[in-house]
Short mmCIF file of C-alpha atoms in Angstrom, two decimals:
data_model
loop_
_atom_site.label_atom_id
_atom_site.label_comp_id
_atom_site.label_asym_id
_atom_site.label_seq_id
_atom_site.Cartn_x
_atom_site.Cartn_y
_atom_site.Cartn_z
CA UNK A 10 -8.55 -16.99 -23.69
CA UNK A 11 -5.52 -15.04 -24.36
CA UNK A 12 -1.59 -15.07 -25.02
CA UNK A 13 0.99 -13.40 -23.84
CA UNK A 14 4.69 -14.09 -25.14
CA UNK A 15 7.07 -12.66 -22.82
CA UNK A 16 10.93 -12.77 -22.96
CA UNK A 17 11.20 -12.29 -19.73
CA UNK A 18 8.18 -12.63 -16.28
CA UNK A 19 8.63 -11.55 -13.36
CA UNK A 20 6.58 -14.09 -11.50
CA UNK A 21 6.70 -12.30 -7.73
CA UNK A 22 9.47 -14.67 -6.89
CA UNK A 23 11.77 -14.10 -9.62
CA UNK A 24 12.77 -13.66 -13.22
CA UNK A 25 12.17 -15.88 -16.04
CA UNK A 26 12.76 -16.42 -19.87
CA UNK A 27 10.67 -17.10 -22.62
CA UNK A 28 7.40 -18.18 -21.22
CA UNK A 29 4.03 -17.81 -22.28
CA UNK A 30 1.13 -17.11 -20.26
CA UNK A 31 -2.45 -18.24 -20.98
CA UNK A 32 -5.49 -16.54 -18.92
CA UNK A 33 -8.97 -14.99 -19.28
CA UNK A 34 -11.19 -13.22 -16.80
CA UNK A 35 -11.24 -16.54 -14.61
CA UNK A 36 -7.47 -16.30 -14.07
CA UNK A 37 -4.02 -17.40 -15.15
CA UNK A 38 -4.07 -20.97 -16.77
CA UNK A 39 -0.94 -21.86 -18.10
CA UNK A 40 2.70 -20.27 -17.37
CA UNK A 41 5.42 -22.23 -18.71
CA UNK A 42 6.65 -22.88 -22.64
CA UNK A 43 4.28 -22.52 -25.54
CA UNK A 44 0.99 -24.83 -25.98
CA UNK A 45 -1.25 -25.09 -28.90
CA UNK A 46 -4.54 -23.53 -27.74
CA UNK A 47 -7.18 -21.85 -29.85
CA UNK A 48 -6.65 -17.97 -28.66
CA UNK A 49 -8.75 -14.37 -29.03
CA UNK A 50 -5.16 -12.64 -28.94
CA UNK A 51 -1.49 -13.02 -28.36
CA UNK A 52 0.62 -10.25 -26.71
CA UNK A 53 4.37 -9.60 -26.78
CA UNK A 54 6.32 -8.19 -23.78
CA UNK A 55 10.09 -7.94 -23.40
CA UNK A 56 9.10 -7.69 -19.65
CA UNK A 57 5.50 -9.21 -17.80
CA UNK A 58 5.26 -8.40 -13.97
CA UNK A 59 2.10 -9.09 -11.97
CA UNK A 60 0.26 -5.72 -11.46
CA UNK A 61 1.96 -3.10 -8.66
CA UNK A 62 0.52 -2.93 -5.09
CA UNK A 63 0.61 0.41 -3.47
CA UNK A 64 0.68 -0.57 0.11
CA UNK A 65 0.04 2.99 1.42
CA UNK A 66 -2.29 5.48 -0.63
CA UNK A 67 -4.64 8.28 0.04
CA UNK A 68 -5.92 7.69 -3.81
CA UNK A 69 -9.63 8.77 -4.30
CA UNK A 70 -9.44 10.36 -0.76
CA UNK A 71 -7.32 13.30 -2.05
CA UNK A 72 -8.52 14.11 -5.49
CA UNK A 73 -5.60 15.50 -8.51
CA UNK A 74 -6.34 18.78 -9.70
CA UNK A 75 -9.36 19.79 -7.23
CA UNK A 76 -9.52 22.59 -4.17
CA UNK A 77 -8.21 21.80 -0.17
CA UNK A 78 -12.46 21.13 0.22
CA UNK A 79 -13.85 19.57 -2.63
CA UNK A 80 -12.26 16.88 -3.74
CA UNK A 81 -10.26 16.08 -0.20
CA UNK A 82 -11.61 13.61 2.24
CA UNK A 83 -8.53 12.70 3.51
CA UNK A 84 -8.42 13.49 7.09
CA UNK A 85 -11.30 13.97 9.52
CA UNK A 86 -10.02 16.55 11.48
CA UNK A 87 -12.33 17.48 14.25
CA UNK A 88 -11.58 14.33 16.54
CA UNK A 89 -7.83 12.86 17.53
CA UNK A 90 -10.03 9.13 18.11
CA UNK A 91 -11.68 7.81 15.02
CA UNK A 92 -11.53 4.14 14.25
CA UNK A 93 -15.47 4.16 13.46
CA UNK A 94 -14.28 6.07 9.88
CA UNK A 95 -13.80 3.51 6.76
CA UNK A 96 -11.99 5.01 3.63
CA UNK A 97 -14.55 3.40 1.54
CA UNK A 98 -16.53 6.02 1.98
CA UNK A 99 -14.66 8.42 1.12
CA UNK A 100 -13.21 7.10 -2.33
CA UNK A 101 -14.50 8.83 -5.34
CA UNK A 102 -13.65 6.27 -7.92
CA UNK A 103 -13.52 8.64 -10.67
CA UNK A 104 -10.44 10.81 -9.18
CA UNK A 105 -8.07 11.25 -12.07
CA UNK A 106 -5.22 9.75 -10.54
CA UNK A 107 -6.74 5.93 -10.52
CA UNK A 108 -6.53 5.74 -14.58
CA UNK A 109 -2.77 7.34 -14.26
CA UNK A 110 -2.04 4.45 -11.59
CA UNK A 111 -3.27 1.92 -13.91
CA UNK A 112 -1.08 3.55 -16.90
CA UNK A 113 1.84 2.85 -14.25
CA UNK A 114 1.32 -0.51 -14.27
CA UNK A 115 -0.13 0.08 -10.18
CA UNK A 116 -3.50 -1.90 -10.19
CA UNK A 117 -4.69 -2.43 -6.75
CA UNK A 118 -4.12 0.18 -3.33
CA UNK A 119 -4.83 0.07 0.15
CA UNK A 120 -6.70 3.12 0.82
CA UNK A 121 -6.26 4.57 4.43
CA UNK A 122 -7.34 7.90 5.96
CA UNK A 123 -4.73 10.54 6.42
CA UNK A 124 -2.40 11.09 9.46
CA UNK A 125 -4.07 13.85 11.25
CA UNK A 126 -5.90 12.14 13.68
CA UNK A 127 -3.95 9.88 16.60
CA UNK A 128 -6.34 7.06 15.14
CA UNK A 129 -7.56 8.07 11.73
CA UNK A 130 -10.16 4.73 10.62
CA UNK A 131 -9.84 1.90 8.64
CA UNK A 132 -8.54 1.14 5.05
CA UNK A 133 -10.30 -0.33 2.12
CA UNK A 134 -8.35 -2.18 -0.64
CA UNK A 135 -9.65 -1.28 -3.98
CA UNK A 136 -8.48 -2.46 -7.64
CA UNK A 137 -7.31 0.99 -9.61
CA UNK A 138 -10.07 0.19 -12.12
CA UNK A 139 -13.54 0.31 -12.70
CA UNK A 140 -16.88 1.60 -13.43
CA UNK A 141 -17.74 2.63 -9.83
CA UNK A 142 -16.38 2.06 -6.26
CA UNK A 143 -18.65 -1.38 -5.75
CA UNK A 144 -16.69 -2.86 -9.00
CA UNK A 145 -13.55 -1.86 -7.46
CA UNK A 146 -13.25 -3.10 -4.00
CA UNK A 147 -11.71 -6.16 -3.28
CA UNK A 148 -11.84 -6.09 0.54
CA UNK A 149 -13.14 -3.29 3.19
CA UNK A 150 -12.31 -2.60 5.97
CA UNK A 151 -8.82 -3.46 6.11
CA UNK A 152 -5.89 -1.87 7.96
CA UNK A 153 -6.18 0.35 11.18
CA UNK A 154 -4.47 3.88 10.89
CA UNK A 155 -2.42 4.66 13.69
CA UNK A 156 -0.43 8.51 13.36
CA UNK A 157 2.49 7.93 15.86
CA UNK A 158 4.21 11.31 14.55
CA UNK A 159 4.15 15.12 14.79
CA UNK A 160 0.82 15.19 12.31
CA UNK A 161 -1.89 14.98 14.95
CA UNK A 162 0.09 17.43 17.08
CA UNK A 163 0.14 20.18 14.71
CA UNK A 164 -3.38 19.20 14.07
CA UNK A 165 -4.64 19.43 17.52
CA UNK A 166 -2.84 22.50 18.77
CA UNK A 167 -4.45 25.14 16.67
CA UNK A 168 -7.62 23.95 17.89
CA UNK A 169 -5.98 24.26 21.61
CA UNK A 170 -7.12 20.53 22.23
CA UNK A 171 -4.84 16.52 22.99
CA UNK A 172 -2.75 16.03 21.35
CA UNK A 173 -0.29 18.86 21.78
CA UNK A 174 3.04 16.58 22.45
CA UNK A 175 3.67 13.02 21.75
CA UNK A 176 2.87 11.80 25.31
CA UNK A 177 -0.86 12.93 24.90
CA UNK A 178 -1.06 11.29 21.07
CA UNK A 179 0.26 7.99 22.66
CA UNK A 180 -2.64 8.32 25.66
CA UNK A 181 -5.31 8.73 22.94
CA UNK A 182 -3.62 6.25 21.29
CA UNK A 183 -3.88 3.32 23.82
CA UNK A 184 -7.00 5.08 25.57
CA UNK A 185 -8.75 3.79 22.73
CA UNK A 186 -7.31 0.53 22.19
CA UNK A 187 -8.04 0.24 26.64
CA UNK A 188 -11.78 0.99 26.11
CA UNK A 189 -12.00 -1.31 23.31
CA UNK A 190 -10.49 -4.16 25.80
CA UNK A 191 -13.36 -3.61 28.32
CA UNK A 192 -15.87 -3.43 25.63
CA UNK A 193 -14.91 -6.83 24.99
CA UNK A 194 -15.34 -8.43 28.16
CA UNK A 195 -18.57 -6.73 28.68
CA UNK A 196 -21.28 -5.32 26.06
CA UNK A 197 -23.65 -3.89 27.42
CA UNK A 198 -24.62 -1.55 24.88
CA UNK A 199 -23.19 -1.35 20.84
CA UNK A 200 -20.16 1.55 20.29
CA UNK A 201 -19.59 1.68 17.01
CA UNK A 202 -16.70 3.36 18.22
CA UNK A 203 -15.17 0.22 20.44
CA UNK A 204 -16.36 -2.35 17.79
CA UNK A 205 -13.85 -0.86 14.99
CA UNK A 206 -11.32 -1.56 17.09
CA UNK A 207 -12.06 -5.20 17.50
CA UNK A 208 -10.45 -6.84 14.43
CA UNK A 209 -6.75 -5.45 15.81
CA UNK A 210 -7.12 -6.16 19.05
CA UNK A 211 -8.03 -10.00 17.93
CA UNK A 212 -5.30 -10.22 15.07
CA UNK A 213 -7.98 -10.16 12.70
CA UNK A 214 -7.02 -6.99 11.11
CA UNK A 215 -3.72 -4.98 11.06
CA UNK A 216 -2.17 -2.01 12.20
CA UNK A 217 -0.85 0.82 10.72
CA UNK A 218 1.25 2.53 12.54
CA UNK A 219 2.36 5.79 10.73
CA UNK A 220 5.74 6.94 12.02
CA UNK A 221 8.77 9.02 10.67
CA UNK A 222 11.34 9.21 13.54
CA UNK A 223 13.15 6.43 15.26
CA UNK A 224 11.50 7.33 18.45
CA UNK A 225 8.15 7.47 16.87
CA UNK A 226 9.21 4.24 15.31
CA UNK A 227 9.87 2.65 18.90
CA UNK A 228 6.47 4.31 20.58
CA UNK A 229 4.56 2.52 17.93
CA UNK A 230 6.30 -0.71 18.99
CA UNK A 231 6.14 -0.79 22.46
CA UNK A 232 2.22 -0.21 21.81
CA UNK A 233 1.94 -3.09 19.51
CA UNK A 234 4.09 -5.04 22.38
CA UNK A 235 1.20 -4.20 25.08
CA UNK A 236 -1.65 -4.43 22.83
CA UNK A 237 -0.45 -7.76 21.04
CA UNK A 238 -1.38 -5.89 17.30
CA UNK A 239 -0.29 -7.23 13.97
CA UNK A 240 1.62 -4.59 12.59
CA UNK A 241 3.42 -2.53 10.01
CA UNK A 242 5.20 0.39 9.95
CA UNK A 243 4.61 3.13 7.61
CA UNK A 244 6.74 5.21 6.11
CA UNK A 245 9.34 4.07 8.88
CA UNK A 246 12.05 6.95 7.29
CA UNK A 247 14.36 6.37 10.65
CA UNK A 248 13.64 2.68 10.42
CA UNK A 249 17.44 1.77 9.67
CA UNK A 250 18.45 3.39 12.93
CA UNK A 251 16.08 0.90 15.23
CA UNK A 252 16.89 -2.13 12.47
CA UNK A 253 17.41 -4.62 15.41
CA UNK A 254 13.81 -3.74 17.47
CA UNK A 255 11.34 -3.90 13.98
CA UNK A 256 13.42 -7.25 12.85
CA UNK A 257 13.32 -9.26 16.60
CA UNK A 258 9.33 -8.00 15.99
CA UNK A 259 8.82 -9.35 12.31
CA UNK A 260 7.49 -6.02 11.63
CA UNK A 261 7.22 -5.21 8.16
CA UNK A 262 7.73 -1.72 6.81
CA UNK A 263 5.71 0.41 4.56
CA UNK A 264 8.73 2.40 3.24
CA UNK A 265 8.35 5.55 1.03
CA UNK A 266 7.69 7.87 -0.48
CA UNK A 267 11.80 7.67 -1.33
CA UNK A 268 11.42 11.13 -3.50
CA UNK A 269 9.52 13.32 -1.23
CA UNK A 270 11.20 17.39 -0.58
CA UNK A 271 12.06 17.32 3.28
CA UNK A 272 9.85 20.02 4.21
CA UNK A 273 9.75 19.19 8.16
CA UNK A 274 11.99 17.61 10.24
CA UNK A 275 10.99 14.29 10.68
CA UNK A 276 12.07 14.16 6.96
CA UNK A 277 15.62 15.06 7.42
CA UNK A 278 17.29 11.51 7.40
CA UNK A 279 15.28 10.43 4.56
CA UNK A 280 17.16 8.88 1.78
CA UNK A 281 17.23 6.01 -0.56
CA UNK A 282 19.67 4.02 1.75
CA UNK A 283 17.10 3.95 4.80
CA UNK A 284 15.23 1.02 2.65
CA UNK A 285 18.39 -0.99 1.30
CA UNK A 286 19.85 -0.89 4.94
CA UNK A 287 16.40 -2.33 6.33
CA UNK A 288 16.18 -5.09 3.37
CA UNK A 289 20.14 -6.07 3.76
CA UNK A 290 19.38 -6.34 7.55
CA UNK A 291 16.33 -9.08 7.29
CA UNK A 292 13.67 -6.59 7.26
CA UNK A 293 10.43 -7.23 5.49
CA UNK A 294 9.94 -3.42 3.14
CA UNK A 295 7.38 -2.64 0.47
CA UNK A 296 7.84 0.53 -1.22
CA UNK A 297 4.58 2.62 -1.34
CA UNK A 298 3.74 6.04 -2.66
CA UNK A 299 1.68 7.45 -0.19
CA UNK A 300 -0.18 9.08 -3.05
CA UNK A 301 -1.11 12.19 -3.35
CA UNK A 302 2.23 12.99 -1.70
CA UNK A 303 4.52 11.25 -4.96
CA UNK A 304 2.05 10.23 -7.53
CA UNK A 305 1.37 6.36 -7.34
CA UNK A 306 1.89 5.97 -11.25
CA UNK A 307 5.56 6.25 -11.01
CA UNK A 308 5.95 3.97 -8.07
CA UNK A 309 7.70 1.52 -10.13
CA UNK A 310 10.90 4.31 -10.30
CA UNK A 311 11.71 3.92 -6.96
CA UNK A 312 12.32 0.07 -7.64
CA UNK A 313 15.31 1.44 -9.59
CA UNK A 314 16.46 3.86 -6.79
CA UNK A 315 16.44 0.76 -4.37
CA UNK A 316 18.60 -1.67 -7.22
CA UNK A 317 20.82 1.48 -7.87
CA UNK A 318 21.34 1.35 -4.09
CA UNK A 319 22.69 -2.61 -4.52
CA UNK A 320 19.32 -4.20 -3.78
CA UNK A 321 19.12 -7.54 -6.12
CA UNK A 322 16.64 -6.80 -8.70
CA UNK A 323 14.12 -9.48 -7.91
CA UNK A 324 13.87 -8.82 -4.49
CA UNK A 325 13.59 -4.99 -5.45
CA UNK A 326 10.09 -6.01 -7.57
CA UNK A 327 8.99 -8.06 -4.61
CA UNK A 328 8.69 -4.83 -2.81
CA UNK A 329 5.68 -3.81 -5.04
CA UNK A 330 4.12 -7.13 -6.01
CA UNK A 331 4.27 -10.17 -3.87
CA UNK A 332 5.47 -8.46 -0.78
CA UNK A 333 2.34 -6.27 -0.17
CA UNK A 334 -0.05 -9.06 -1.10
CA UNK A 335 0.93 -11.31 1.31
CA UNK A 336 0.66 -7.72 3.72
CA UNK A 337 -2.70 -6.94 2.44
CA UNK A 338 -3.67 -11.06 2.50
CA UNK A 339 -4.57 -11.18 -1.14
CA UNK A 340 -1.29 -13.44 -1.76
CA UNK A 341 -2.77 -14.77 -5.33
CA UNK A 342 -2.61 -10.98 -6.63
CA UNK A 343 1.27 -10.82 -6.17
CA UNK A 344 2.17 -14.18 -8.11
CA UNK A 345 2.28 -15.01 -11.65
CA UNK A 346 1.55 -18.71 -11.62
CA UNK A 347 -1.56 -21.57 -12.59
CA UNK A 348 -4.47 -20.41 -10.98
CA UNK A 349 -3.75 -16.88 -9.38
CA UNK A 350 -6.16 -13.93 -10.46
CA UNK A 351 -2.87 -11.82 -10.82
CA UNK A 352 -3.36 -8.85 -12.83
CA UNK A 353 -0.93 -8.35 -15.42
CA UNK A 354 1.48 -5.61 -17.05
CA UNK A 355 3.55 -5.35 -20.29
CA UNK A 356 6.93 -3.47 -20.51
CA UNK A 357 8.94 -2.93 -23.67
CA UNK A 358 11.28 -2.95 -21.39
CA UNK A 359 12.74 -2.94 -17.99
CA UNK A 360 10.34 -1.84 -15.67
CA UNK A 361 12.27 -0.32 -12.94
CA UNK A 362 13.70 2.09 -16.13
CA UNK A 363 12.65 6.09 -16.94
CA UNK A 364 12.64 5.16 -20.59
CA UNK A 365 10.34 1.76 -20.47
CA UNK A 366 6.98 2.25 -20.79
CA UNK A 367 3.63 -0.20 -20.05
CA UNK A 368 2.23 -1.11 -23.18
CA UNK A 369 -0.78 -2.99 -21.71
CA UNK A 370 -2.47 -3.29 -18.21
CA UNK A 371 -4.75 -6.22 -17.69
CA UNK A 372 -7.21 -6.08 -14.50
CA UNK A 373 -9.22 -9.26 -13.66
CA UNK A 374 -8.60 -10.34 -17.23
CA UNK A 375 -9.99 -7.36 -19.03
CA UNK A 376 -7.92 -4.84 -20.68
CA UNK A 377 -7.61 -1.65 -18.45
CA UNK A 378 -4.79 -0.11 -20.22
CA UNK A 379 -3.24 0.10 -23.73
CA UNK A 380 -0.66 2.68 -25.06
CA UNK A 381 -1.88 2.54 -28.40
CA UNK A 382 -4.99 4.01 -27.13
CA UNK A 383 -6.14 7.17 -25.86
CA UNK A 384 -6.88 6.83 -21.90
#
């Protein structure tokens, strides 16, 4: 058992003072004042948060410091259509940029293939930390990526093939999810293909719908309408200017990354505002990092752009912790309370700050991450 005396916890909810924490590699035990218990260790932190969720990651996909071939397994980008294609596979757990998430206080990511494709596979949800990729995984498949934006386009056309405009993207789009209907009602014969598609279609799984543009935004909408899908939005960087259509949906939104160079177009409204505007109206938002694009470990800075913006600084944290747990349906991993398996984080101080820094990471009870050691 261990100790952890924090003046202030986050719990996923909201801020506290002065409570100490009791939990081993079973899970949290105590959260409240002080107790007399026989203890291996006691820890100090002037801030305690549960351990960051990166909703939106390409992590282990798209290696740090490797070549466009080796070490990129991001997109598969010699057919608009595959669902069949699980990012599990593709994860190499020992891509630098896991123990730099971890040193960020970012513990856990949802994995998803890139946004070349019109459908580019499922996600796998992975802890930041561990030997190898079976140690890691906490649930796989999850999440179907859907690339409602100019990506599969630009793709598609050099190889003179659909999609070439956003009209074809959408056919390939609900082509697929049409197929998968009649496959349903009738099996005659396994599809791999069809049967990846299931777990949306039934509300067993969501959708990912990766879109940039308010139009793109409202495509991916009027699909989800038809098709009945559980969705999200990701990325969503026009999202503010169709508020009223993703919040009479319930539609969450994936927002970020905030601090991305607008190299294209469908960057150009992008701005720090876009996810105040959607939290102030009702919106559910979790910030993500959409790693390799803005490096997951410093996803915890753009909880500070969103409270410079006037966000309440509770609700700001929720965007990385309890929000995307109850997205990813792993609600225990967000909360700091009796009986969660939350991982846990140590500030000296403030975490949305430049200047604080983690002093310890713990991941399913074990230490994963200490400042006083080398990495």
């Amino acid at each position: 058992m261990y100790k952890i005396i924090a003046d202030k916890l986050f719990n996923g909810e909201k801020t506290l003072e002065d409570r100490v924490i009791l939990f081993d590699e079973r899970g949290i035990h105590h959260v409240g004042s002080d107790v007399k218990e026989m203890v291996k260790e006691t820890f100090r932190a002037k801030f305690l948060t549960p351990g960051f969720i990166d909703l939106i990651s390409g992590i282990g996909l798209k290696e740090e410091s490797l070549g466009k071939v080796e070490g990129n397994d991001l997109d598969e980008a010699t057919n608009p259509q595959t669902p069949e294609l699980v990012a599990l596979d593709g994860i190499n757990p020992y891509d630098e940029a896991f123990p730099k998430a971890v040193r960020g206080g970012v513990t856990k990511s949802l994995v998803l293939p890139g946004i070349s494709n019109s459908i580019g596979g499922r996600g796998s949800v992975v802890f930041n930390f561990g030997n190898n990729i079976l140690e890691m995984l906490i649930k796989s498949p999850f999440g179907m990526r859907f690339s409602v934006n100019t990506e599969p386009k630009e793709t598609y056309m050099k190889q003179k093939k659909m999609p070439v405009t956003r009209m074809g993207n959408a056919y390939l789009i609900r082509d697929a999810l049409f197929k998968a209907q009649e496959y349903k009602k009738n099996k005659k014969k396994f599809s791999l293909f069809e049967e990846s598609l299931q777990g949306v279609l039934d509300k067993k799984d969501k959708a990912f719908f990766s879109s940039f543009r308010a139009d793109d935004i409202t495509t991916s909408l009027r699909i989800s309408d038809e098709f009945k899908l559980d969705t999200v939005i990701a990325h969503g960087f026009e999202g503010d200017l169709v508020i009223d259509e993703i919040k009479k949906r319930n539609v969450p939104v994936a927002f970020g990354p905030i601090i991305l160079a607008k190299e294209t177009p469908e960057l150009r409204h992008l701005s720090v505002q876009v996810p105040a505007k959607l939290i102030e109206g009702g919106v559910t938002v979790a910030l993500v990092s959409g790693h390799p694009y803005y490096p997951a470990e410093f996803l915890r800075l753009q909880v500070g752009l969103l409270i410079r913006e006037g966000v309440e600084r509770d609700r700001a944290l929720k965007t990385i912790t309890s929000v995307p747990a109850t997205i990813l349906g792993v609600e225990e991993f967000g909360r700091v309370k009796e009986g969660s398996k939350c991982d846990l984080v140590l500030f000296n101080g403030v975490p949305w700050e430049t200047k604080s820094q983690v002093e310890k990471v713990f991941i399913k009870g074990k230490e994963a991450y200490s400042r006083r050691l080398p990495m």
